[in-house]
Amino acid sequence: MEKRPRIIIAICLVLSIISIGYILSVKGKPQTGKTGYPLPLAIAKPPQEISVGSPDGNWTLTMKEEKNKETISYRFLISNNDDIFNKEIFAKILSSTDALSIPANTFSPDDKYVFLKETGLNGDAYFVLSVSGESISGNIQTLDISGLFAAKYQDYKITDVTGWGGVGLVVINTDKASGGVGPSFWFEVPSGVFVKLSNRLN
Amino acid sequence: MARKKSIKKISWLNFALFFLAMIAGIFILQKSIVGATCANTGNCKESLSLKIENGAVATFSGQKITPPQIDLTKTDESRRVLGEAVLTGEKRIYVDLTTQTLTAYQGDVVFLQTKISSGKWFPTPTGEFTIWEKIRATKMSGGQGADYYYLPNVPYVMFFSGSGVAAGRGFSLHGAYWHNNFGHPMSHGCVNMRQVDAQKLYYWVDPSTNGNVTLSTGDNPGTKIIIYGEAP
């Protein structure tokens, strides 16, 4: 009769030690997913804002960027100085490997258009939007400079889109596909016509 | 007799030398003042005076542009605000042509740093200059064919001279409403700035603004501008 409780107590003790040890070991380990790699901790990042003003100081283009798990949401808002006009003119969700940005010379001299830059694994892309948020021409909401250029000129590749050389003239610098510095081009908005320049606009 | 003859010869030689020097002097003067290439116009003096043309249409790169409307009766809001700013020390402006950047200092404090557009079709001169005149707005024109430009209401013009560049040649810092490609050469010799930056600089630089046309004087001297580097 005396031996039985002792054995029970001993078994309970051993089981308790094993349980405590297991619990402690699980708590100390990082949580793993199916892949066996540590799962990233989900930290909610506040939306980031970047604003660029028009050269005459009348308008501001603001980019709001919100990073999610695997994507980034971008919203572009246009506002005037008096804050009377405030409108979202463009929104896009990209994978976290890609990014959108506002170039410094984004506004056309007449404040009618802006251009944006998209950086991705396949290179940079540039496109033009209307400041009013309306279509540029017909049903065209954005003019994809890079796509249109690549379709027309296989001998050159765009290295930079620097700004506006005139009211509706986007400045494009290129390299030759075969190597070496290429010419500069105007991209005429809204007609979508490219004009090869005799002078390079460095 | 022989001595008299040699004195006559010498005086004729002196006269001839004096005459040649006069011709050479006139030629150099004509080249440096009258015949010198202007920063903008065929007639250098055109852009040196106040000229407002509201309603006129501008032309640049073969495109028509509506210039900003200028109301001389209105006070610039920023002028009042800037007047309240307390900065001390000597004012200096540095224009780096290589990076196409303008930096304005008062003492050791940076008042303004911004991208500019220097000369593309005609080089911006380098050296040490002084602002000799400020004009609220003027007209600039020149070029030929596809390069023709006609730009009324060019805002916030700050003319500079020095380093062998005569005041009458019309080189200046000014606002540019016809392009937005700052950071890259785009001008005919002047230093183009965003309108907001030109306005800020205009009311900061000396000679301190006194009406719509301000000339530097001994009591109200102009700010120094140092232009250096090589445009890309």
PDB file of N, CA and C in Angstrom, chain A residues 53-57 105-107 109 162-169 171 186 188 199-202, chain B residues 60-61 63-66 120-121 176-186 194-197 232:
ATOM      1  N   GLY A  53       5.696  70.027 -55.989  1.00  0.00           N
ATOM      2  CA  GLY A  53       4.907  71.200 -56.416  1.00  0.00           C
ATOM      3  C   GLY A  53       5.160  71.539 -57.872  1.00  0.00           C
ATOM      4  N   SER A  54       4.218  72.247 -58.474  1.00  0.00           N
ATOM      5  CA  SER A  54       4.408  72.711 -59.853  1.00  0.00           C
ATOM      6  C   SER A  54       5.363  73.913 -59.833  1.00  0.00           C
ATOM      7  N   PRO A  55       6.076  74.186 -60.921  1.00  0.00           N
ATOM      8  CA  PRO A  55       7.064  75.282 -60.917  1.00  0.00           C
ATOM      9  C   PRO A  55       6.463  76.651 -60.624  1.00  0.00           C
ATOM     10  N   ASP A  56       5.169  76.835 -60.924  1.00  0.00           N
ATOM     11  CA  ASP A  56       4.539  78.126 -60.630  1.00  0.00           C
ATOM     12  C   ASP A  56       3.952  78.164 -59.225  1.00  0.00           C
ATOM     13  N   GLY A  57       4.050  77.067 -58.513  1.00  0.00           N
ATOM     14  CA  GLY A  57       3.592  77.020 -57.128  1.00  0.00           C
ATOM     15  C   GLY A  57       2.085  76.891 -56.968  1.00  0.00           C
ATOM     16  N   ASN A 105      10.623  67.048 -62.132  1.00  0.00           N
ATOM     17  CA  ASN A 105      10.021  67.938 -63.142  1.00  0.00           C
ATOM     18  C   ASN A 105       8.711  67.351 -63.660  1.00  0.00           C
ATOM     19  N   THR A 106       7.902  66.829 -62.781  1.00  0.00           N
ATOM     20  CA  THR A 106       6.707  66.075 -63.194  1.00  0.00           C
ATOM     21  C   THR A 106       5.651  66.906 -63.909  1.00  0.00           C
ATOM     22  N   PHE A 107       5.460  68.168 -63.506  1.00  0.00           N
ATOM     23  CA  PHE A 107       4.371  68.985 -64.067  1.00  0.00           C
ATOM     24  C   PHE A 107       4.740  69.550 -65.439  1.00  0.00           C
ATOM     25  N   PRO A 109       4.598  72.539 -68.175  1.00  0.00           N
ATOM     26  CA  PRO A 109       4.665  73.981 -67.875  1.00  0.00           C
ATOM     27  C   PRO A 109       3.290  74.644 -67.715  1.00  0.00           C
ATOM     28  N   THR A 162      13.481  63.338 -68.477  1.00  0.00           N
ATOM     29  CA  THR A 162      13.977  64.352 -67.535  1.00  0.00           C
ATOM     30  C   THR A 162      12.951  65.419 -67.165  1.00  0.00           C
ATOM     31  N   GLY A 163      11.991  65.705 -68.033  1.00  0.00           N
ATOM     32  CA  GLY A 163      11.037  66.780 -67.736  1.00  0.00           C
ATOM     33  C   GLY A 163      10.288  67.183 -68.991  1.00  0.00           C
ATOM     34  N   TRP A 164       9.942  68.484 -69.030  1.00  0.00           N
ATOM     35  CA  TRP A 164       9.152  69.014 -70.147  1.00  0.00           C
ATOM     36  C   TRP A 164       9.950  70.116 -70.849  1.00  0.00           C
ATOM     37  N   GLY A 165      10.205  69.929 -72.141  1.00  0.00           N
ATOM     38  CA  GLY A 165      10.957  70.915 -72.918  1.00  0.00           C
ATOM     39  C   GLY A 165      10.063  72.003 -73.475  1.00  0.00           C
ATOM     40  N   GLY A 166       8.778  71.848 -73.342  1.00  0.00           N
ATOM     41  CA  GLY A 166       7.798  72.814 -73.813  1.00  0.00           C
ATOM     42  C   GLY A 166       6.459  72.443 -73.200  1.00  0.00           C
ATOM     43  N   VAL A 167       5.405  73.096 -73.650  1.00  0.00           N
ATOM     44  CA  VAL A 167       4.092  72.888 -73.027  1.00  0.00           C
ATOM     45  C   VAL A 167       3.659  71.412 -73.034  1.00  0.00           C
ATOM     46  N   GLY A 168       3.726  70.753 -74.163  1.00  0.00           N
ATOM     47  CA  GLY A 168       3.308  69.346 -74.204  1.00  0.00           C
ATOM     48  C   GLY A 168       4.419  68.431 -74.660  1.00  0.00           C
ATOM     49  N   LEU A 169       5.670  68.827 -74.389  1.00  0.00           N
ATOM     50  CA  LEU A 169       6.815  68.081 -74.923  1.00  0.00           C
ATOM     51  C   LEU A 169       7.652  67.438 -73.808  1.00  0.00           C
ATOM     52  N   VAL A 171      10.739  65.376 -72.419  1.00  0.00           N
ATOM     53  CA  VAL A 171      12.125  65.197 -72.868  1.00  0.00           C
ATOM     54  C   VAL A 171      12.579  63.762 -72.578  1.00  0.00           C
ATOM     55  N   TRP A 186      11.567  64.415 -78.309  1.00  0.00           N
ATOM     56  CA  TRP A 186      10.374  64.986 -77.678  1.00  0.00           C
ATOM     57  C   TRP A 186       9.309  63.897 -77.750  1.00  0.00           C
ATOM     58  N   GLU A 188       5.341  64.153 -77.801  1.00  0.00           N
ATOM     59  CA  GLU A 188       4.301  65.173 -77.840  1.00  0.00           C
ATOM     60  C   GLU A 188       2.992  64.635 -77.273  1.00  0.00           C
ATOM     61  N   ASN A 199      19.818  68.052 -81.355  1.00  0.00           N
ATOM     62  CA  ASN A 199      20.628  68.342 -80.154  1.00  0.00           C
ATOM     63  C   ASN A 199      20.276  67.361 -79.058  1.00  0.00           C
ATOM     64  N   ARG A 200      21.285  66.867 -78.344  1.00  0.00           N
ATOM     65  CA  ARG A 200      20.978  66.025 -77.186  1.00  0.00           C
ATOM     66  C   ARG A 200      20.790  66.926 -75.969  1.00  0.00           C
ATOM     67  N   LEU A 201      19.710  66.716 -75.249  1.00  0.00           N
ATOM     68  CA  LEU A 201      19.412  67.519 -74.066  1.00  0.00           C
ATOM     69  C   LEU A 201      19.915  66.791 -72.825  1.00  0.00           C
ATOM     70  N   ASN A 202      21.171  67.038 -72.496  1.00  0.00           N
ATOM     71  CA  ASN A 202      21.770  66.337 -71.358  1.00  0.00           C
ATOM     72  C   ASN A 202      21.233  66.851 -70.027  1.00  0.00           C
TER      73      ASN A 202
ATOM     74  N   PHE B  60       7.764  79.010 -77.790  1.00  0.00           N
ATOM     75  CA  PHE B  60       9.013  78.341 -77.415  1.00  0.00           C
ATOM     76  C   PHE B  60       8.952  76.905 -77.942  1.00  0.00           C
ATOM     77  N   SER B  61      10.040  76.445 -78.528  1.00  0.00           N
ATOM     78  CA  SER B  61      10.111  75.098 -79.132  1.00  0.00           C
ATOM     79  C   SER B  61       8.956  74.874 -80.110  1.00  0.00           C
ATOM     80  N   GLN B  63       6.011  75.883 -79.905  1.00  0.00           N
ATOM     81  CA  GLN B  63       4.722  75.739 -79.218  1.00  0.00           C
ATOM     82  C   GLN B  63       4.239  77.087 -78.704  1.00  0.00           C
ATOM     83  N   LYS B  64       2.936  77.271 -78.712  1.00  0.00           N
ATOM     84  CA  LYS B  64       2.337  78.501 -78.179  1.00  0.00           C
ATOM     85  C   LYS B  64       2.050  78.303 -76.691  1.00  0.00           C
ATOM     86  N   ILE B  65       2.356  79.299 -75.893  1.00  0.00           N
ATOM     87  CA  ILE B  65       2.157  79.210 -74.441  1.00  0.00           C
ATOM     88  C   ILE B  65       1.492  80.496 -73.950  1.00  0.00           C
ATOM     89  N   THR B  66       0.632  80.349 -72.970  1.00  0.00           N
ATOM     90  CA  THR B  66       0.046  81.539 -72.342  1.00  0.00           C
ATOM     91  C   THR B  66       0.945  81.944 -71.179  1.00  0.00           C
ATOM     92  N   LYS B 120      22.088  76.412 -73.124  1.00  0.00           N
ATOM     93  CA  LYS B 120      22.161  75.241 -74.005  1.00  0.00           C
ATOM     94  C   LYS B 120      22.587  75.704 -75.399  1.00  0.00           C
ATOM     95  N   TRP B 121      21.914  76.766 -75.892  1.00  0.00           N
ATOM     96  CA  TRP B 121      22.189  77.261 -77.241  1.00  0.00           C
ATOM     97  C   TRP B 121      23.283  78.333 -77.237  1.00  0.00           C
ATOM     98  N   ALA B 176      11.288  80.883 -65.354  1.00  0.00           N
ATOM     99  CA  ALA B 176      10.973  80.360 -66.690  1.00  0.00           C
ATOM    100  C   ALA B 176       9.667  79.578 -66.614  1.00  0.00           C
ATOM    101  N   TYR B 177       8.665  80.032 -67.397  1.00  0.00           N
ATOM    102  CA  TYR B 177       7.348  79.383 -67.378  1.00  0.00           C
ATOM    103  C   TYR B 177       7.130  78.475 -68.583  1.00  0.00           C
ATOM    104  N   TRP B 178       8.078  78.476 -69.530  1.00  0.00           N
ATOM    105  CA  TRP B 178       7.879  77.799 -70.808  1.00  0.00           C
ATOM    106  C   TRP B 178       8.452  76.375 -70.817  1.00  0.00           C
ATOM    107  N   HIS B 179       9.201  75.985 -69.823  1.00  0.00           N
ATOM    108  CA  HIS B 179       9.671  74.591 -69.751  1.00  0.00           C
ATOM    109  C   HIS B 179       9.733  74.164 -68.291  1.00  0.00           C
ATOM    110  N   ASN B 180       9.819  72.888 -68.084  1.00  0.00           N
ATOM    111  CA  ASN B 180      10.050  72.357 -66.738  1.00  0.00           C
ATOM    112  C   ASN B 180      11.038  71.201 -66.870  1.00  0.00           C
ATOM    113  N   ASN B 181      12.267  71.600 -67.212  1.00  0.00           N
ATOM    114  CA  ASN B 181      13.327  70.603 -67.374  1.00  0.00           C
ATOM    115  C   ASN B 181      14.547  71.066 -66.581  1.00  0.00           C
ATOM    116  N   PHE B 182      14.295  71.551 -65.381  1.00  0.00           N
ATOM    117  CA  PHE B 182      15.374  72.103 -64.551  1.00  0.00           C
ATOM    118  C   PHE B 182      16.325  70.977 -64.122  1.00  0.00           C
ATOM    119  N   GLY B 183      17.597  71.358 -64.022  1.00  0.00           N
ATOM    120  CA  GLY B 183      18.632  70.345 -63.783  1.00  0.00           C
ATOM    121  C   GLY B 183      19.330  69.977 -65.083  1.00  0.00           C
ATOM    122  N   HIS B 184      18.847  70.586 -66.199  1.00  0.00           N
ATOM    123  CA  HIS B 184      19.413  70.318 -67.525  1.00  0.00           C
ATOM    124  C   HIS B 184      19.494  71.641 -68.288  1.00  0.00           C
ATOM    125  N   PRO B 185      20.591  71.879 -69.055  1.00  0.00           N
ATOM    126  CA  PRO B 185      20.706  73.144 -69.801  1.00  0.00           C
ATOM    127  C   PRO B 185      19.547  73.317 -70.781  1.00  0.00           C
ATOM    128  N   MET B 186      18.918  74.494 -70.750  1.00  0.00           N
ATOM    129  CA  MET B 186      17.751  74.743 -71.608  1.00  0.00           C
ATOM    130  C   MET B 186      17.693  76.185 -72.095  1.00  0.00           C
ATOM    131  N   ARG B 194      12.775  77.814 -61.631  1.00  0.00           N
ATOM    132  CA  ARG B 194      11.341  77.641 -61.418  1.00  0.00           C
ATOM    133  C   ARG B 194      10.790  78.986 -60.926  1.00  0.00           C
ATOM    134  N   GLN B 195       9.573  79.304 -61.325  1.00  0.00           N
ATOM    135  CA  GLN B 195       9.003  80.612 -60.968  1.00  0.00           C
ATOM    136  C   GLN B 195       8.964  80.836 -59.455  1.00  0.00           C
ATOM    137  N   VAL B 196       8.616  79.785 -58.706  1.00  0.00           N
ATOM    138  CA  VAL B 196       8.544  79.929 -57.235  1.00  0.00           C
ATOM    139  C   VAL B 196       9.923  80.235 -56.643  1.00  0.00           C
ATOM    140  N   ASP B 197      10.954  79.606 -57.196  1.00  0.00           N
ATOM    141  CA  ASP B 197      12.317  79.840 -56.703  1.00  0.00           C
ATOM    142  C   ASP B 197      12.815  81.225 -57.094  1.00  0.00           C
ATOM    143  N   PRO B 232      26.718  70.188 -68.665  1.00  0.00           N
ATOM    144  CA  PRO B 232      26.800  68.867 -69.315  1.00  0.00           C
ATOM    145  C   PRO B 232      26.414  68.934 -70.800  1.00  0.00           C
TER     146      PRO B 232
END
